[in-house]
C-alpha cells in the first residue's frame, strides 16, 4: 500500500490540534478506502502553549500520528524541513496546523498528482478569507517581484500547502542552505508541477504566527537567496552616476572652453562629486558581485537536477557498456 506522510509544522497551536486531527481522521479513512496509508507528522516547533503535550498525547493514542519535537522555536521553514526529513512516504504533503488549508483537499490533490503524472500539486489560493487587505496586496506584489527577479517559475498566490512525490523531498534534502524558502526551493528543483485552486479558510483558532516583522524577514530571505536584483540595481546606479556626471563634465568643459558658460567652482565641485559618488557606488556593486558569487558557492545547491536520478551528486547507475563497441580496438 503506498504511504502518504502529511507534515504539519506546529507553533503554539494547542487550540487547533484536536480539531485538526479529528478532520485528518476522516481524511485518513477516505485514503484507506483508496488504498493509501496516511500518516501525520506533527512537528512541534518549540511551542510554549502546551502544544507539545497535545502532540505527544495524540502520537501516543493514534498509531498513525508521529511526533517530532524541536528543542526551541526554530521557525516555520526549519519546522517544515524537520518534518520533511522525518518523512518516509511515497507521497508527502505539507499543511498548516491552523486549518486554513482544508485537509479534505489532500485527497483530490493526490488524485490529481497521480492522474496528471506530475511531481508536485500545489494549492493556489483563489480566495483567502480572514486576511487583511494589506497582507493580500503586499503578498501579491512581493511574489510577482520575486518571480520576475529570480527567473524561477514560482507560482503566484501559493503557500506551502502541497502534495509531492518522494523524489522531490529527497531532492530537497540535497539543498543544504540555511536561509530556506521552501515555496521557492521546490520550483527551483524544476520538477513538474500543477496548481490546485482552493479557497483558504479563516484560522480555526489563535493568531497568525507571522506578524509583519517576521513577514519582512522571510521576504528578505527570499530576495537574498533567489535574486541578484538588489545588487544589480546598485551596479546600475553606479554606472548611471558616472555616465551622467562624466557627460555633464565633458559638455560643461567644452562650453566653458568656448566661453559659452562660466559655471564657477561650486558647479564643478558638484559635477566632480557626482562622478566620485558614482565610482564609490559602482565599487560597492563590484564587491557585491563577488559577495553574491561567494554566497552562491556557500549555498551549495546542486549544479543541476537530473530528471531520472535527481540532484547532481546522486550516483548514476550507468548501463553496462555495449558489447558491439570496443574502445581498445580503435
Ligand atoms: N509555524 C511554525 N513555527 C513558527 C511559526 C509558524 O511551525 O515559528 C507554523 C504554524 O503553527 C502554522 C504554520 O507554521 O502551522 C503557518 O503559520 P501561520 O498559520 O501563523 O501563518 P499564516 O497562515 O498566518 O501566514
Ligand atoms: Mg495559517
Short mmCIF file of C-alpha atoms and ligand atoms in Angstrom, two decimals:
data_model
loop_
_atom_site.label_atom_id
_atom_site.label_comp_id
_atom_site.label_asym_id
_atom_site.label_seq_id
_atom_site.Cartn_x
_atom_site.Cartn_y
_atom_site.Cartn_z
CA UNK A 1 0.00 0.00 0.00
CA UNK A 2 1.55 3.40 -0.92
CA UNK A 3 2.17 5.67 2.01
CA UNK A 4 1.37 9.37 2.34
CA UNK A 5 3.00 11.47 5.05
CA UNK A 6 1.33 14.73 5.98
CA UNK A 7 3.80 17.16 7.57
CA UNK A 8 2.33 19.77 9.92
CA UNK A 9 4.51 22.49 11.49
CA UNK A 10 3.10 23.44 14.87
CA UNK A 11 3.93 26.56 16.85
CA UNK A 12 1.57 27.42 19.69
CA UNK A 13 -1.43 25.75 18.06
CA UNK A 14 -2.82 23.81 21.04
CA UNK A 15 -6.32 25.11 20.30
CA UNK A 16 -6.21 23.77 16.74
CA UNK A 17 -4.59 20.37 17.13
CA UNK A 18 -7.55 18.29 18.34
CA UNK A 19 -9.80 19.63 15.59
CA UNK A 20 -7.00 19.15 13.05
CA UNK A 21 -6.59 15.51 14.00
CA UNK A 22 -10.35 14.97 14.07
CA UNK A 23 -10.61 16.14 10.48
CA UNK A 24 -7.45 14.26 9.50
CA UNK A 25 -9.01 11.08 10.85
CA UNK A 26 -11.86 11.37 8.33
CA UNK A 27 -9.39 12.18 5.58
CA UNK A 28 -7.38 9.13 6.57
CA UNK A 29 -10.45 6.93 6.36
CA UNK A 30 -11.06 8.14 2.82
CA UNK A 31 -7.46 7.37 1.97
CA UNK A 32 -7.66 3.88 3.44
CA UNK A 33 -10.63 3.23 1.15
CA UNK A 34 -8.37 4.40 -1.71
CA UNK A 35 -5.64 2.03 -0.54
CA UNK A 36 -3.33 4.77 0.69
CA UNK A 37 -1.77 4.55 4.14
CA UNK A 38 -1.86 8.12 5.53
CA UNK A 39 0.36 9.24 8.39
CA UNK A 40 0.55 12.56 10.17
CA UNK A 41 3.87 14.06 11.27
CA UNK A 42 3.30 16.81 13.82
CA UNK A 43 6.41 18.96 14.23
CA UNK A 44 6.32 20.92 17.45
CA UNK A 45 8.49 23.98 16.79
CA UNK A 46 9.29 24.82 20.42
CA UNK A 47 5.71 25.75 21.33
CA UNK A 48 5.12 27.46 24.66
CA UNK A 49 1.37 26.89 24.98
CA UNK A 50 1.21 23.20 25.79
CA UNK A 51 1.09 22.12 22.13
CA UNK A 52 3.99 19.76 22.82
CA UNK A 53 1.92 17.78 25.33
CA UNK A 54 -1.07 17.65 22.98
CA UNK A 55 1.19 16.41 20.18
CA UNK A 56 2.62 13.71 22.44
CA UNK A 57 -0.81 12.66 23.62
CA UNK A 58 -2.08 12.36 20.06
CA UNK A 59 1.00 10.42 18.97
CA UNK A 60 0.63 8.07 21.95
CA UNK A 61 -3.04 7.28 21.28
CA UNK A 62 -3.10 7.22 17.48
CA UNK A 63 -0.67 4.86 15.72
CA UNK A 64 -0.80 6.93 12.51
CA UNK A 65 0.35 10.13 14.23
CA UNK A 66 4.07 10.75 14.79
CA UNK A 67 5.61 13.48 16.92
CA UNK A 68 8.76 15.46 16.18
CA UNK A 69 9.91 17.95 18.80
CA UNK A 70 12.38 20.76 18.23
CA UNK A 71 14.35 21.98 21.25
CA UNK A 72 13.22 25.57 20.75
CA UNK A 73 11.40 27.70 18.19
CA UNK A 74 13.48 27.44 15.01
CA UNK A 75 10.86 28.96 12.73
CA UNK A 76 8.36 27.76 10.17
CA UNK A 77 10.86 26.84 7.42
CA UNK A 78 13.03 24.82 9.81
CA UNK A 79 9.97 23.07 11.25
CA UNK A 80 8.76 22.07 7.80
CA UNK A 81 12.25 20.87 6.91
CA UNK A 82 12.38 18.76 10.09
CA UNK A 83 9.06 17.19 9.10
CA UNK A 84 10.19 16.52 5.54
CA UNK A 85 13.44 14.99 6.85
CA UNK A 86 11.40 12.70 9.11
CA UNK A 87 9.04 11.67 6.35
CA UNK A 88 9.27 8.34 4.58
CA UNK A 89 6.15 8.32 2.42
CA UNK A 90 5.87 7.64 -1.30
CA UNK A 91 3.96 10.91 -1.25
CA UNK A 92 4.41 13.81 1.15
CA UNK A 93 2.07 16.67 1.89
CA UNK A 94 2.67 19.88 3.86
CA UNK A 95 -0.18 21.71 5.54
CA UNK A 96 -0.64 24.40 8.21
CA UNK A 97 -1.88 23.36 11.63
CA UNK A 98 -4.49 26.11 11.81
CA UNK A 99 -6.90 24.52 9.28
CA UNK A 100 -6.63 27.44 6.88
CA UNK A 101 -5.85 24.85 4.24
CA UNK A 102 -8.69 22.30 4.27
CA UNK A 103 -7.22 18.80 4.94
CA UNK A 104 -10.05 17.30 2.89
CA UNK A 105 -8.34 18.66 -0.24
CA UNK A 106 -5.25 16.48 0.18
CA UNK A 107 -7.10 13.54 -1.32
CA UNK A 108 -8.23 15.28 -4.54
CA UNK A 109 -4.77 16.85 -4.77
CA UNK A 110 -3.05 13.45 -4.59
CA UNK A 111 -5.53 12.11 -7.11
CA UNK A 112 -4.69 15.00 -9.47
CA UNK A 113 -0.96 14.30 -8.96
CA UNK A 114 -1.37 10.68 -9.98
CA UNK A 115 -3.82 11.34 -12.81
CA UNK A 116 -1.71 14.08 -14.41
CA UNK A 117 1.50 12.22 -13.62
CA UNK A 118 3.27 15.26 -12.15
CA UNK A 119 5.67 15.53 -9.20
CA UNK A 120 4.03 18.38 -7.30
CA UNK A 121 0.48 19.62 -6.87
CA UNK A 122 0.47 22.96 -5.04
CA UNK A 123 -2.51 24.78 -3.62
CA UNK A 124 -3.40 28.06 -5.33
CA UNK A 125 -5.45 30.39 -3.17
CA UNK A 126 -8.23 31.80 -5.28
CA UNK A 127 -9.81 33.39 -2.24
CA UNK A 128 -8.48 33.99 1.22
CA UNK A 129 -10.96 34.60 3.96
CA UNK A 130 -10.00 36.48 7.08
CA UNK A 131 -6.79 38.13 5.80
CA UNK A 132 -6.26 41.88 5.82
CA UNK A 133 -6.24 43.77 2.51
CA UNK A 134 -2.73 44.93 3.38
CA UNK A 135 -1.43 41.35 3.70
CA UNK A 136 -3.07 40.28 0.44
CA UNK A 137 -1.77 43.29 -1.51
CA UNK A 138 1.80 43.15 -0.19
CA UNK A 139 1.98 39.37 -0.64
CA UNK A 140 0.75 39.56 -4.22
CA UNK A 141 3.18 42.38 -5.06
CA UNK A 142 6.07 40.55 -3.40
CA UNK A 143 5.55 37.25 -5.21
CA UNK A 144 5.25 38.97 -8.56
CA UNK A 145 8.50 40.81 -7.93
CA UNK A 146 10.30 37.70 -6.68
CA UNK A 147 9.15 35.72 -9.69
CA UNK A 148 10.37 38.35 -12.12
CA UNK A 149 13.69 38.97 -10.44
CA UNK A 150 14.62 35.37 -9.68
CA UNK A 151 13.76 33.90 -13.06
CA UNK A 152 12.32 30.87 -11.26
CA UNK A 153 8.84 29.70 -12.08
CA UNK A 154 7.46 30.44 -8.60
CA UNK A 155 3.67 30.05 -8.78
CA UNK A 156 1.67 33.07 -7.65
CA UNK A 157 -0.80 33.02 -4.74
CA UNK A 158 0.77 29.83 -3.46
CA UNK A 159 1.82 28.90 0.04
CA UNK A 160 3.32 25.73 1.40
CA UNK A 161 0.19 23.63 1.10
CA UNK A 162 1.13 20.95 -1.42
CA UNK A 163 1.46 17.26 -2.21
CA UNK A 164 4.76 15.96 -3.59
CA UNK A 165 6.27 12.72 -4.75
CA UNK A 166 9.01 11.30 -2.53
CA UNK A 167 11.71 12.15 -5.05
CA UNK A 168 11.02 15.86 -4.64
CA UNK A 169 11.53 15.53 -0.88
CA UNK A 170 14.71 13.53 -1.44
CA UNK A 171 15.96 16.28 -3.77
CA UNK A 172 15.07 18.96 -1.19
CA UNK A 173 17.38 17.21 1.25
CA UNK A 174 20.22 17.86 -1.18
CA UNK A 175 19.76 21.63 -0.68
CA UNK A 176 21.72 22.43 2.48
CA UNK A 177 21.13 26.19 2.57
CA UNK A 178 20.05 27.73 5.84
CA UNK A 179 18.03 30.68 4.53
CA UNK A 180 15.30 28.32 3.47
CA UNK A 181 12.32 29.43 1.48
CA UNK A 182 10.65 26.17 0.61
CA UNK A 183 7.94 27.56 -1.61
CA UNK A 184 10.67 28.77 -3.98
CA UNK A 185 13.10 25.87 -3.45
CA UNK A 186 10.56 23.34 -4.72
CA UNK A 187 10.09 25.17 -8.07
CA UNK A 188 13.89 25.73 -8.19
CA UNK A 189 14.29 21.93 -8.34
CA UNK A 190 12.33 22.08 -11.55
CA UNK A 191 10.11 19.04 -11.15
CA UNK A 192 6.80 19.08 -12.99
CA UNK A 193 4.08 20.82 -11.02
CA UNK A 194 0.49 21.95 -11.39
CA UNK A 195 -1.75 24.14 -9.28
CA UNK A 196 -4.93 23.22 -7.47
CA UNK A 197 -7.31 26.12 -6.82
CA UNK A 198 -8.95 26.36 -3.44
CA UNK A 199 -10.43 28.82 -1.02
CA UNK A 200 -8.30 29.45 2.02
CA UNK A 201 -10.36 29.45 5.19
CA UNK A 202 -10.02 31.50 8.32
CA UNK A 203 -7.79 30.26 11.08
CA UNK A 204 -9.64 27.73 13.25
CA UNK A 205 -8.23 29.28 16.43
CA UNK A 206 -5.41 31.51 17.65
CA UNK A 207 -3.50 34.24 15.86
CA UNK A 208 -1.15 34.26 12.93
CA UNK A 209 2.43 33.34 13.81
CA UNK A 210 3.56 35.67 11.04
CA UNK A 211 3.47 39.24 12.33
CA UNK A 212 4.70 41.94 9.93
CA UNK A 213 8.24 41.73 11.32
CA UNK A 214 8.55 38.01 10.53
CA UNK A 215 6.95 38.51 7.12
CA UNK A 216 9.55 41.12 6.22
CA UNK A 217 12.38 38.85 7.42
CA UNK A 218 11.03 35.99 5.31
CA UNK A 219 10.64 38.24 2.29
CA UNK A 220 14.23 39.47 2.71
CA UNK A 221 15.47 35.86 2.97
CA UNK A 222 13.65 35.03 -0.24
CA UNK A 223 15.05 38.02 -2.13
CA UNK A 224 18.63 37.48 -0.97
CA UNK A 225 18.51 33.73 -1.61
CA UNK A 226 16.90 33.85 -5.04
CA UNK A 227 17.53 37.22 -6.62
CA UNK A 228 20.54 39.29 -7.66
CA UNK A 229 18.29 42.23 -8.45
CA UNK A 230 19.30 44.44 -5.47
CA UNK A 231 23.00 44.23 -6.27
CA UNK A 232 22.34 44.72 -9.98
CA UNK A 233 20.40 47.89 -9.13
CA UNK A 234 23.39 49.16 -7.14
CA UNK A 235 25.73 48.45 -10.06
CA UNK A 236 23.36 50.18 -12.43
CA UNK A 237 23.12 53.22 -10.13
CA UNK A 238 26.93 53.43 -10.08
CA UNK A 239 27.16 53.29 -13.87
CA UNK A 240 24.37 55.83 -14.26
CA UNK A 241 26.01 58.36 -11.90
CA UNK A 242 29.38 58.02 -13.63
CA UNK A 243 27.78 58.33 -17.06
CA UNK A 244 25.63 61.35 -16.19
CA UNK A 245 28.47 63.06 -14.26
CA UNK A 246 31.03 62.29 -16.97
CA UNK A 247 28.78 63.54 -19.75
CA UNK A 248 27.96 66.73 -17.85
CA UNK A 249 31.68 67.38 -17.14
CA UNK A 250 32.56 66.97 -20.81
CA UNK A 251 29.69 69.13 -22.02
CA UNK A 252 30.23 71.91 -19.47
CA UNK A 253 34.01 71.75 -20.02
CA UNK A 254 33.57 72.18 -23.77
CA UNK A 255 31.12 75.06 -23.33
CA UNK A 256 33.48 76.77 -20.88
CA UNK A 257 36.38 76.30 -23.31
CA UNK A 258 34.48 78.28 -25.92
CA UNK A 259 33.40 80.86 -23.33
CA UNK A 260 29.73 79.99 -23.69
CA UNK A 261 29.25 79.42 -19.95
CA UNK A 262 31.23 80.00 -16.83
CA UNK A 263 29.78 77.68 -14.21
CA UNK A 264 32.13 78.54 -11.36
CA UNK A 265 33.83 76.40 -8.71
CA UNK A 266 30.67 75.24 -6.91
CA UNK A 267 29.19 73.73 -10.08
CA UNK A 268 32.45 71.99 -10.90
CA UNK A 269 32.59 70.60 -7.37
CA UNK A 270 29.05 69.26 -7.77
CA UNK A 271 29.86 67.59 -11.06
CA UNK A 272 33.05 66.11 -9.61
CA UNK A 273 31.12 64.79 -6.63
CA UNK A 274 28.57 63.13 -8.91
CA UNK A 275 31.30 61.20 -10.69
CA UNK A 276 33.02 60.41 -7.39
CA UNK A 277 29.78 59.11 -5.84
CA UNK A 278 29.22 57.00 -8.95
CA UNK A 279 32.67 55.46 -8.56
CA UNK A 280 32.01 54.62 -4.91
CA UNK A 281 28.58 53.16 -5.63
CA UNK A 282 29.98 51.13 -8.52
CA UNK A 283 32.78 49.84 -6.28
CA UNK A 284 30.18 48.65 -3.78
CA UNK A 285 28.35 46.97 -6.67
CA UNK A 286 31.54 45.23 -7.79
CA UNK A 287 32.21 43.95 -4.27
CA UNK A 288 28.55 42.88 -4.16
CA UNK A 289 29.07 40.89 -7.34
CA UNK A 290 31.86 38.94 -5.66
CA UNK A 291 29.84 38.51 -2.45
CA UNK A 292 26.94 37.19 -4.47
CA UNK A 293 29.14 34.59 -6.08
CA UNK A 294 30.56 33.59 -2.70
CA UNK A 295 27.01 33.23 -1.37
CA UNK A 296 26.12 31.12 -4.37
CA UNK A 297 29.05 28.77 -3.64
CA UNK A 298 28.25 28.65 0.08
CA UNK A 299 24.60 27.77 -0.52
CA UNK A 300 25.91 24.56 -2.02
CA UNK A 301 22.91 23.89 -4.23
CA UNK A 302 23.46 21.08 -6.71
CA UNK A 303 24.55 22.28 -10.14
CA UNK A 304 21.68 20.51 -11.85
CA UNK A 305 18.88 18.08 -11.16
CA UNK A 306 18.67 15.03 -13.38
CA UNK A 307 15.12 14.07 -14.25
CA UNK A 308 15.79 10.38 -13.71
CA UNK A 309 18.01 10.18 -10.65
CA UNK A 310 17.80 13.60 -9.03
CA UNK A 311 20.33 16.25 -7.95
CA UNK A 312 23.98 16.30 -9.03
CA UNK A 313 26.00 14.04 -6.78
CA UNK A 314 23.43 11.26 -6.77
CA UNK A 315 25.32 8.22 -8.05
CA UNK A 316 24.10 7.38 -11.51
CA UNK A 317 23.69 3.76 -12.42
CA UNK A 318 25.21 3.59 -15.88
CA UNK A 319 24.02 0.93 -18.28
CA UNK A 320 26.63 -1.76 -18.96
CA UNK A 321 28.85 -0.87 -21.95
CA UNK A 322 27.51 -2.16 -25.20
CA UNK A 323 29.46 -5.20 -26.40
CA UNK A 324 29.41 -4.17 -30.03
CA UNK A 325 31.66 -1.19 -29.31
CA UNK A 326 35.15 -1.98 -28.21
CA UNK A 327 37.26 1.02 -27.26
CA UNK A 328 40.57 -0.85 -27.18
CA UNK A 329 40.37 -1.97 -30.80
CA UNK A 330 40.42 1.54 -32.21
N1 LIG B 1 4.77 27.89 12.49
C1 LIG B 1 5.86 27.21 13.00
N2 LIG B 1 6.89 27.94 13.53
C2 LIG B 1 6.89 29.31 13.57
C3 LIG B 1 5.77 29.98 13.01
C4 LIG B 1 4.73 29.25 12.48
O1 LIG B 1 5.91 25.99 12.97
O2 LIG B 1 7.85 29.90 14.07
C5 LIG B 1 3.65 27.11 11.93
C6 LIG B 1 2.28 27.48 12.45
O3 LIG B 1 1.96 26.76 13.62
C7 LIG B 1 1.38 27.10 11.28
C8 LIG B 1 2.26 27.38 10.07
O4 LIG B 1 3.60 27.39 10.55
O5 LIG B 1 1.04 25.73 11.29
C9 LIG B 1 1.95 28.69 9.38
O6 LIG B 1 1.88 29.75 10.31
P1 LIG B 1 0.64 30.75 10.36
O7 LIG B 1 -0.63 30.00 10.13
O8 LIG B 1 0.70 31.53 11.63
O9 LIG B 1 0.96 31.70 9.14
P2 LIG B 1 -0.11 32.43 8.20
O10 LIG B 1 -1.02 31.35 7.67
O11 LIG B 1 -0.84 33.40 9.07
O12 LIG B 1 0.70 33.08 7.14
MG1 LIG B 2 -2.04 29.99 8.82
#
